Amino acid sequence: MVGKSILRKLGSSELELSPLGLGCWQFSNGQGMVGKFWPVLKKEDVCSIVHTSLKGGINWFDTAEVYGKGLSEQMLAEALREAGTLAEGAHIATKWWPLLRTASSITSTIDERIRLLENRTIQLHQVHQPFSFSSVRSEMTAMAELVKLGKIKHVGVSNFSADKMLEADRVLREQGLRLISNQVKYSLLDRRIEHNGILDTAKKLGIAVIAYSPLEQGILSGKFHKNPALVKAIKGPRKWASAFRESGLQKSKPLIEKLDEMAAKYDVSPTQIALNWLIHANGETVFAIPGASKVHHAEENVKAMQFMLTNADMQQISDVSNLVLKK
Ligand SMILES: NC(=O)c1ccc[n+]([C@@H]2O[C@H](COP(=O)([O-])OP(=O)(O)OC[C@H]3O[C@@H](n4cnc5c(N)ncnc54)[C@H](OP(=O)(O)O)[C@@H]3O)[C@@H](O)[C@H]2O)c1
């Protein structure tokens, strides 16, 4: 277990979380709108991934209604149950899917979330993205009602712009609550939040940033650069993304070389360097939720919490990342 001292508060809440959580999109079982993105995992692999994460000091898990139409929530709950006492104190973040819906479905779907999660407390309920038939005000009002009813503990959003974050926080404050987090894409190969106001707004308001796709969906491991045949073997739509094409791999190569160099220096892996950078580059604002499709990914990724890069090395990594992103 990682010592308590490594835990940090999620935004302005009292919730103490490990800087890394486990992303559970990978537990979609090939089902639903976004489930085909990842291969189907066996139940025992899901259990091992969750067990390994808990043992490595991860104390929270990010899932969503849309991941396998609730299957990810269900598989996570089963894995936590199988982990027994190791899972005592594990926290859950889930998300409501807003597309083509109104805020009333936040209220009407919460009991299903609680049922699939086997009555475990939902510490953080997030609006998955900003596109909805309802306003931010209606969504936050519905979320605040769930807090008051004791169905969830805290409210977060995902993929919200700086302005929408401000609006969500304003509405929640009227209800005596605060916006706790914004879950957004952030990695050494995607630093848009550093320039579009999201990171600055989060820091100013004391809102946590939860970085999704922190390994750029596997690219930052360097395995696709070293063995491009792996791209062809990908089952889901990732292989069509520009970062996975030959030109994309060529573009990110200098960053992979820098991560390899640092990995050798610290006797860790490139993913550990990439994740370590992400959770330390902005004080305690940024948490990251790498997903794992194999047990050894979880084994490797959790160890990113066990060392510190020097400031000079953080800067070198940042410089190379910025050079690559400018290309
Ligand atoms: N809020 C949102 O809109 C949103 C969007 C996306 C994701 N998310 C959340 O963020 C989590 C993580 O994002 P993500 O899954 O998109 O990307 P990611 O965490 O950057 O990449 C995960 C994938 O990278 C590969 N990988 C992981 N660790 C590795 C290692 N140590 N060595 C080699 N390969 C490794 C695995 O895929 P392969 O083995 O197949 O290569 C794994 O499935 C999701 O699970 C989900 O909870 C949220």
Short mmCIF file of C-alpha atoms and ligand atoms in Angstrom, two decimals:
data_model
loop_
_atom_site.label_atom_id
_atom_site.label_comp_id
_atom_site.label_asym_id
_atom_site.label_seq_id
_atom_site.Cartn_x
_atom_site.Cartn_y
_atom_site.Cartn_z
CA MET A 1 0.00 0.00 0.00
CA VAL A 2 1.07 3.53 -0.67
CA GLY A 3 1.40 5.50 2.57
CA LYS A 4 -1.36 7.95 3.52
CA SER A 5 1.07 10.79 2.95
CA ILE A 6 0.93 10.25 -0.79
CA LEU A 7 -2.84 10.77 -0.85
CA ARG A 8 -4.14 14.17 -1.89
CA LYS A 9 -7.46 15.92 -1.50
CA LEU A 10 -9.72 15.87 -4.54
CA GLY A 11 -10.45 19.53 -5.18
CA SER A 12 -12.11 21.22 -2.22
CA SER A 13 -13.56 17.95 -0.90
CA GLU A 14 -12.38 16.00 2.14
CA LEU A 15 -11.86 12.98 -0.12
CA GLU A 16 -8.26 11.74 0.02
CA LEU A 17 -7.28 9.95 -3.18
CA SER A 18 -4.14 8.43 -4.62
CA PRO A 19 -2.72 10.60 -7.43
CA LEU A 20 -3.50 7.72 -9.81
CA GLY A 21 -6.91 6.11 -10.09
CA LEU A 22 -7.75 3.18 -12.34
CA GLY A 23 -9.68 4.00 -15.53
CA CYS A 24 -12.37 1.34 -16.04
CA TRP A 25 -13.54 2.02 -19.62
CA GLN A 26 -11.56 -1.14 -20.45
CA PHE A 27 -14.16 -3.17 -18.48
CA SER A 28 -16.94 -2.46 -21.02
CA ASN A 29 -17.03 -6.09 -22.17
CA GLY A 30 -17.29 -4.98 -25.81
CA GLN A 31 -20.82 -3.65 -25.17
CA GLY A 32 -22.61 -0.36 -25.74
CA MET A 33 -21.80 2.82 -27.62
CA VAL A 34 -18.08 2.99 -26.78
CA GLY A 35 -17.46 -0.61 -25.68
CA LYS A 36 -15.90 -1.77 -28.97
CA PHE A 37 -12.91 0.45 -28.34
CA TRP A 38 -11.16 -2.15 -26.19
CA PRO A 39 -10.89 -5.94 -26.34
CA VAL A 40 -13.22 -7.97 -24.14
CA LEU A 41 -11.48 -8.82 -20.86
CA LYS A 42 -12.06 -12.04 -18.95
CA LYS A 43 -13.63 -11.65 -15.53
CA GLU A 44 -10.50 -13.05 -13.85
CA ASP A 45 -8.36 -10.46 -15.64
CA VAL A 46 -10.61 -7.63 -14.48
CA CYS A 47 -10.33 -8.98 -10.92
CA SER A 48 -6.53 -9.21 -11.19
CA ILE A 49 -6.24 -5.69 -12.61
CA VAL A 50 -8.36 -4.29 -9.77
CA HIS A 51 -6.51 -6.39 -7.16
CA THR A 52 -3.10 -5.31 -8.50
CA SER A 53 -4.19 -1.67 -8.50
CA LEU A 54 -5.40 -1.84 -4.90
CA LYS A 55 -2.21 -3.60 -3.79
CA GLY A 56 -0.14 -0.96 -5.55
CA GLY A 57 -1.84 1.84 -3.58
CA ILE A 58 -4.61 2.97 -5.92
CA ASN A 59 -7.64 3.80 -3.80
CA TRP A 60 -10.14 4.89 -6.44
CA PHE A 61 -11.70 3.80 -9.68
CA ASP A 62 -13.26 5.77 -12.52
CA THR A 63 -16.15 4.17 -14.36
CA ALA A 64 -19.26 5.40 -16.23
CA GLU A 65 -22.78 4.50 -17.17
CA VAL A 66 -21.81 4.53 -20.86
CA TYR A 67 -18.95 2.02 -20.43
CA GLY A 68 -20.68 -1.15 -21.56
CA LYS A 69 -24.10 0.24 -20.55
CA GLY A 70 -23.27 -0.29 -16.89
CA LEU A 71 -21.17 -3.44 -17.35
CA SER A 72 -17.99 -1.62 -16.31
CA GLU A 73 -19.68 -0.50 -13.08
CA GLN A 74 -20.90 -4.04 -12.49
CA MET A 75 -17.54 -5.70 -13.23
CA LEU A 76 -15.74 -3.18 -11.05
CA ALA A 77 -18.12 -3.85 -8.15
CA GLU A 78 -17.64 -7.61 -8.55
CA ALA A 79 -13.86 -7.23 -8.61
CA LEU A 80 -13.93 -5.02 -5.50
CA ARG A 81 -16.11 -7.61 -3.74
CA GLU A 82 -13.64 -10.36 -4.67
CA ALA A 83 -10.76 -8.23 -3.38
CA GLY A 84 -12.33 -8.46 0.10
CA THR A 85 -10.71 -6.40 2.83
CA LEU A 86 -8.14 -5.02 0.38
CA ALA A 87 -10.99 -2.98 -1.14
CA GLU A 88 -12.07 -1.45 2.16
CA GLY A 89 -11.71 2.28 1.69
CA ALA A 90 -11.78 2.07 -2.12
CA HIS A 91 -13.64 4.99 -3.68
CA ILE A 92 -15.76 5.09 -6.81
CA ALA A 93 -16.26 7.81 -9.38
CA THR A 94 -18.88 7.24 -12.06
CA LYS A 95 -20.55 9.37 -14.74
CA TRP A 96 -23.99 10.18 -16.13
CA TRP A 97 -24.27 10.17 -19.94
CA PRO A 98 -25.94 13.40 -21.11
CA LEU A 99 -26.24 13.03 -24.93
CA LEU A 100 -29.87 13.20 -26.18
CA ARG A 101 -31.07 13.35 -22.58
CA THR A 102 -32.29 15.89 -20.09
CA ALA A 103 -31.14 16.42 -16.50
CA SER A 104 -34.17 14.50 -15.23
CA SER A 105 -32.35 11.30 -16.22
CA ILE A 106 -29.59 12.10 -13.71
CA THR A 107 -32.26 11.49 -11.09
CA SER A 108 -33.97 8.56 -12.80
CA THR A 109 -30.73 6.62 -13.47
CA ILE A 110 -28.98 6.98 -10.11
CA ASP A 111 -30.60 3.96 -8.47
CA GLU A 112 -29.38 1.75 -11.32
CA ARG A 113 -25.81 3.07 -10.76
CA ILE A 114 -26.09 2.27 -7.05
CA ARG A 115 -27.50 -1.20 -7.79
CA LEU A 116 -24.76 -2.07 -10.31
CA LEU A 117 -22.13 -0.77 -7.91
CA GLU A 118 -23.54 -3.10 -5.24
CA ASN A 119 -24.51 -0.22 -2.95
CA ARG A 120 -20.96 1.07 -2.67
CA THR A 121 -20.87 4.81 -2.05
CA ILE A 122 -20.58 6.93 -5.19
CA GLN A 123 -17.98 9.41 -4.01
CA LEU A 124 -18.00 11.37 -7.26
CA HIS A 125 -20.75 11.57 -9.88
CA GLN A 126 -19.71 13.35 -13.06
CA VAL A 127 -21.57 14.77 -16.06
CA HIS A 128 -19.70 12.87 -18.80
CA GLN A 129 -19.66 15.66 -21.38
CA PRO A 130 -21.30 19.01 -22.03
CA PHE A 131 -23.71 18.07 -24.86
CA SER A 132 -27.21 17.60 -23.52
CA PHE A 133 -30.81 18.78 -23.98
CA SER A 134 -30.54 20.40 -20.54
CA SER A 135 -28.60 23.40 -19.28
CA VAL A 136 -25.61 23.21 -16.94
CA ARG A 137 -27.90 24.81 -14.33
CA SER A 138 -30.48 22.00 -14.55
CA GLU A 139 -27.77 19.33 -14.47
CA MET A 140 -26.03 20.81 -11.43
CA THR A 141 -29.37 21.31 -9.67
CA ALA A 142 -30.21 17.63 -10.24
CA MET A 143 -26.75 16.58 -9.02
CA ALA A 144 -27.07 18.79 -5.90
CA GLU A 145 -30.40 17.12 -5.13
CA LEU A 146 -28.66 13.69 -5.24
CA VAL A 147 -26.05 14.95 -2.74
CA LYS A 148 -28.83 16.17 -0.45
CA LEU A 149 -30.60 12.81 -0.73
CA GLY A 150 -27.33 11.05 0.22
CA LYS A 151 -27.17 9.14 -3.11
CA ILE A 152 -23.79 10.63 -4.09
CA LYS A 153 -21.11 12.47 -2.12
CA HIS A 154 -19.59 14.92 -4.61
CA VAL A 155 -20.23 16.44 -8.04
CA GLY A 156 -17.82 16.58 -10.95
CA VAL A 157 -17.93 17.24 -14.69
CA SER A 158 -15.98 15.98 -17.67
CA ASN A 159 -14.91 17.59 -20.93
CA PHE A 160 -16.26 20.95 -19.68
CA SER A 161 -14.65 24.18 -20.95
CA ALA A 162 -13.34 26.74 -18.46
CA ASP A 163 -16.55 28.80 -18.82
CA LYS A 164 -18.81 25.80 -18.25
CA MET A 165 -16.74 24.78 -15.22
CA LEU A 166 -17.22 28.26 -13.77
CA GLU A 167 -20.96 28.07 -14.43
CA ALA A 168 -21.24 24.60 -12.85
CA ASP A 169 -19.33 25.76 -9.77
CA ARG A 170 -21.51 28.91 -9.50
CA VAL A 171 -24.74 26.88 -9.52
CA LEU A 172 -23.40 24.39 -6.98
CA ARG A 173 -22.25 27.20 -4.66
CA GLU A 174 -25.83 28.51 -4.63
CA GLN A 175 -26.73 25.11 -3.18
CA GLY A 176 -23.93 25.23 -0.60
CA LEU A 177 -21.78 22.80 -2.62
CA ARG A 178 -18.72 23.04 -4.85
CA LEU A 179 -17.65 21.59 -8.17
CA ILE A 180 -14.95 19.10 -7.19
CA SER A 181 -13.36 18.06 -10.49
CA ASN A 182 -13.23 18.29 -14.27
CA GLN A 183 -12.13 15.12 -16.08
CA VAL A 184 -10.38 16.05 -19.32
CA LYS A 185 -7.87 14.67 -21.80
CA TYR A 186 -4.33 15.50 -20.67
CA SER A 187 -0.99 13.86 -21.39
CA LEU A 188 2.51 14.74 -22.59
CA LEU A 189 1.05 14.45 -26.10
CA ASP A 190 -2.05 16.56 -25.42
CA ARG A 191 -1.49 19.70 -23.37
CA ARG A 192 -4.41 21.78 -24.64
CA ILE A 193 -5.76 22.33 -21.11
CA GLU A 194 -2.60 24.31 -20.31
CA HIS A 195 -3.62 26.88 -22.94
CA ASN A 196 -7.44 26.94 -23.07
CA GLY A 197 -8.07 28.17 -19.53
CA ILE A 198 -9.14 24.83 -18.03
CA LEU A 199 -6.00 24.23 -15.95
CA ASP A 200 -5.75 27.88 -14.81
CA THR A 201 -9.43 27.96 -13.83
CA ALA A 202 -9.10 24.66 -11.97
CA LYS A 203 -6.10 25.96 -10.01
CA LYS A 204 -7.80 29.28 -9.25
CA LEU A 205 -11.00 27.67 -7.96
CA GLY A 206 -9.37 24.67 -6.25
CA ILE A 207 -11.01 22.20 -8.63
CA ALA A 208 -9.17 18.95 -9.37
CA VAL A 209 -8.26 17.99 -12.91
CA ILE A 210 -8.66 14.28 -13.62
CA ALA A 211 -6.49 13.47 -16.63
CA TYR A 212 -7.94 10.83 -18.95
CA SER A 213 -5.99 9.04 -21.69
CA PRO A 214 -2.80 9.93 -19.73
CA LEU A 215 -0.76 7.44 -21.76
CA GLU A 216 -2.31 8.71 -25.01
CA GLN A 217 -4.03 5.33 -25.21
CA GLY A 218 -0.78 3.38 -25.03
CA ILE A 219 1.37 5.54 -27.33
CA LEU A 220 3.51 6.85 -24.46
CA SER A 221 4.62 3.32 -23.58
CA GLY A 222 6.69 3.44 -26.78
CA LYS A 223 5.57 -0.09 -27.73
CA PHE A 224 3.98 1.05 -31.02
CA HIS A 225 7.16 2.91 -32.00
CA LYS A 226 9.31 -0.13 -31.27
CA ASN A 227 6.94 -2.59 -32.94
CA PRO A 228 4.62 -0.88 -35.48
CA ALA A 229 3.02 -4.28 -36.26
CA LEU A 230 1.20 -3.84 -32.93
CA VAL A 231 -0.85 -1.01 -34.49
CA LYS A 232 -2.24 -3.39 -37.14
CA ALA A 233 -3.16 -5.86 -34.41
CA ILE A 234 -5.33 -3.31 -32.55
CA LYS A 235 -8.97 -4.48 -32.52
CA GLY A 236 -10.79 -1.17 -31.88
CA PRO A 237 -10.80 2.21 -33.69
CA ARG A 238 -7.57 3.49 -32.08
CA LYS A 239 -5.49 2.46 -35.09
CA TRP A 240 -7.24 5.10 -37.26
CA ALA A 241 -6.25 7.96 -34.94
CA SER A 242 -3.51 10.22 -36.26
CA ALA A 243 -1.20 9.49 -33.30
CA PHE A 244 -1.16 5.78 -34.26
CA ARG A 245 -0.39 6.34 -37.98
CA GLU A 246 3.19 6.12 -39.20
CA SER A 247 3.43 9.92 -39.45
CA GLY A 248 2.05 10.30 -35.92
CA LEU A 249 4.53 7.81 -34.49
CA GLN A 250 7.34 9.59 -36.31
CA LYS A 251 6.23 12.90 -34.82
CA SER A 252 6.16 11.64 -31.23
CA LYS A 253 9.41 9.67 -31.52
CA PRO A 254 11.69 12.30 -29.87
CA LEU A 255 9.41 12.28 -26.81
CA ILE A 256 9.50 8.48 -26.65
CA GLU A 257 13.31 8.64 -26.82
CA LYS A 258 13.35 11.14 -23.94
CA LEU A 259 11.00 8.93 -21.89
CA ASP A 260 13.26 5.92 -22.61
CA GLU A 261 16.33 7.90 -21.51
CA MET A 262 14.62 8.93 -18.25
CA ALA A 263 13.29 5.42 -17.71
CA ALA A 264 16.87 4.08 -17.85
CA LYS A 265 18.08 6.82 -15.50
CA TYR A 266 15.42 6.09 -12.83
CA ASP A 267 15.30 2.32 -13.50
CA VAL A 268 11.56 2.49 -14.22
CA SER A 269 9.43 2.22 -17.39
CA PRO A 270 8.55 4.99 -19.88
CA THR A 271 4.88 4.84 -18.79
CA GLN A 272 5.96 5.43 -15.20
CA ILE A 273 7.92 8.50 -16.30
CA ALA A 274 4.97 9.83 -18.32
CA LEU A 275 2.49 9.30 -15.46
CA ASN A 276 4.88 10.63 -12.82
CA TRP A 277 5.34 13.82 -14.84
CA LEU A 278 1.58 14.25 -15.19
CA ILE A 279 0.78 13.96 -11.48
CA HIS A 280 3.60 16.26 -10.40
CA ALA A 281 3.81 18.96 -13.07
CA ASN A 282 1.00 21.04 -11.55
CA GLY A 283 1.35 20.70 -7.79
CA GLU A 284 -1.49 18.52 -6.50
CA THR A 285 -4.13 19.67 -8.99
CA VAL A 286 -3.85 16.83 -11.50
CA PHE A 287 -4.87 13.21 -10.88
CA ALA A 288 -4.50 10.65 -13.68
CA ILE A 289 -6.56 7.56 -14.48
CA PRO A 290 -4.61 5.21 -16.76
CA GLY A 291 -6.64 2.29 -18.08
CA ALA A 292 -5.21 -1.24 -18.19
CA SER A 293 -6.15 -4.00 -20.59
CA LYS A 294 -3.58 -6.40 -19.16
CA VAL A 295 -2.56 -7.15 -15.58
CA HIS A 296 1.05 -6.20 -16.26
CA HIS A 297 -0.11 -2.68 -17.30
CA ALA A 298 -1.62 -2.17 -13.86
CA GLU A 299 1.49 -3.64 -12.21
CA GLU A 300 3.66 -1.21 -14.12
CA ASN A 301 1.48 1.89 -13.90
CA VAL A 302 0.91 1.86 -10.12
CA LYS A 303 4.67 2.10 -9.57
CA ALA A 304 4.56 5.58 -11.12
CA MET A 305 3.54 6.78 -7.64
CA GLN A 306 6.70 5.48 -5.98
CA PHE A 307 9.38 7.94 -7.07
CA MET A 308 9.91 11.62 -7.86
CA LEU A 309 11.45 13.11 -10.98
CA THR A 310 13.82 15.99 -10.29
CA ASN A 311 12.66 19.46 -11.35
CA ALA A 312 15.38 19.56 -13.99
CA ASP A 313 14.22 16.25 -15.48
CA MET A 314 10.57 17.36 -15.37
CA GLN A 315 11.60 20.45 -17.32
CA GLN A 316 13.55 18.44 -19.91
CA ILE A 317 10.57 16.15 -20.48
CA SER A 318 8.25 19.14 -20.76
CA ASP A 319 10.54 20.86 -23.27
CA VAL A 320 10.71 17.83 -25.56
CA SER A 321 6.95 17.33 -25.29
CA ASN A 322 6.37 20.98 -26.26
CA LEU A 323 8.77 20.68 -29.21
CA VAL A 324 6.91 17.60 -30.46
CA LEU A 325 3.54 19.32 -30.04
CA LYS A 326 4.73 22.37 -32.01
CA LYS A 327 5.63 20.23 -35.06
N1 LIG B 1 -14.32 11.38 -19.56
C1 LIG B 1 -14.06 10.99 -20.78
O1 LIG B 1 -14.60 11.48 -21.78
C2 LIG B 1 -13.05 9.89 -20.96
C3 LIG B 1 -12.52 9.60 -22.25
C4 LIG B 1 -11.56 8.59 -22.34
C5 LIG B 1 -11.15 7.89 -21.21
N2 LIG B 1 -11.69 8.18 -19.99
C6 LIG B 1 -11.25 7.46 -18.76
O2 LIG B 1 -9.84 7.48 -18.71
C7 LIG B 1 -9.32 6.16 -18.61
C8 LIG B 1 -7.98 6.08 -19.31
O3 LIG B 1 -8.03 6.60 -20.63
P1 LIG B 1 -7.81 5.70 -21.93
O4 LIG B 1 -8.16 4.31 -21.62
O5 LIG B 1 -8.49 6.42 -23.05
O6 LIG B 1 -6.24 5.85 -22.24
P2 LIG B 1 -4.87 5.45 -21.50
O7 LIG B 1 -5.08 5.22 -20.07
O8 LIG B 1 -3.91 6.48 -21.92
O9 LIG B 1 -4.47 4.10 -22.23
C9 LIG B 1 -4.92 2.86 -21.79
C10 LIG B 1 -4.41 1.77 -22.74
O10 LIG B 1 -3.01 1.92 -22.97
C11 LIG B 1 -2.38 0.64 -22.98
N3 LIG B 1 -1.52 0.58 -21.79
C12 LIG B 1 -1.82 0.95 -20.51
N4 LIG B 1 -0.77 0.78 -19.70
C13 LIG B 1 0.23 0.30 -20.46
C14 LIG B 1 1.57 -0.06 -20.18
N5 LIG B 1 2.08 0.06 -18.97
N6 LIG B 1 2.34 -0.53 -21.21
C15 LIG B 1 1.84 -0.63 -22.44
N7 LIG B 1 0.56 -0.30 -22.78
C16 LIG B 1 -0.23 0.17 -21.79
C17 LIG B 1 -3.50 -0.39 -22.91
O11 LIG B 1 -4.00 -0.66 -24.24
P3 LIG B 1 -3.45 -1.83 -25.22
O12 LIG B 1 -2.90 -2.94 -24.42
O13 LIG B 1 -4.65 -2.27 -25.98
O14 LIG B 1 -2.44 -1.12 -26.05
C18 LIG B 1 -4.57 0.37 -22.16
O15 LIG B 1 -5.86 -0.16 -22.38
C19 LIG B 1 -10.44 5.27 -19.18
O16 LIG B 1 -10.37 3.94 -18.71
C20 LIG B 1 -11.67 6.00 -18.69
O17 LIG B 1 -11.94 5.65 -17.33
C21 LIG B 1 -12.61 9.18 -19.85
#
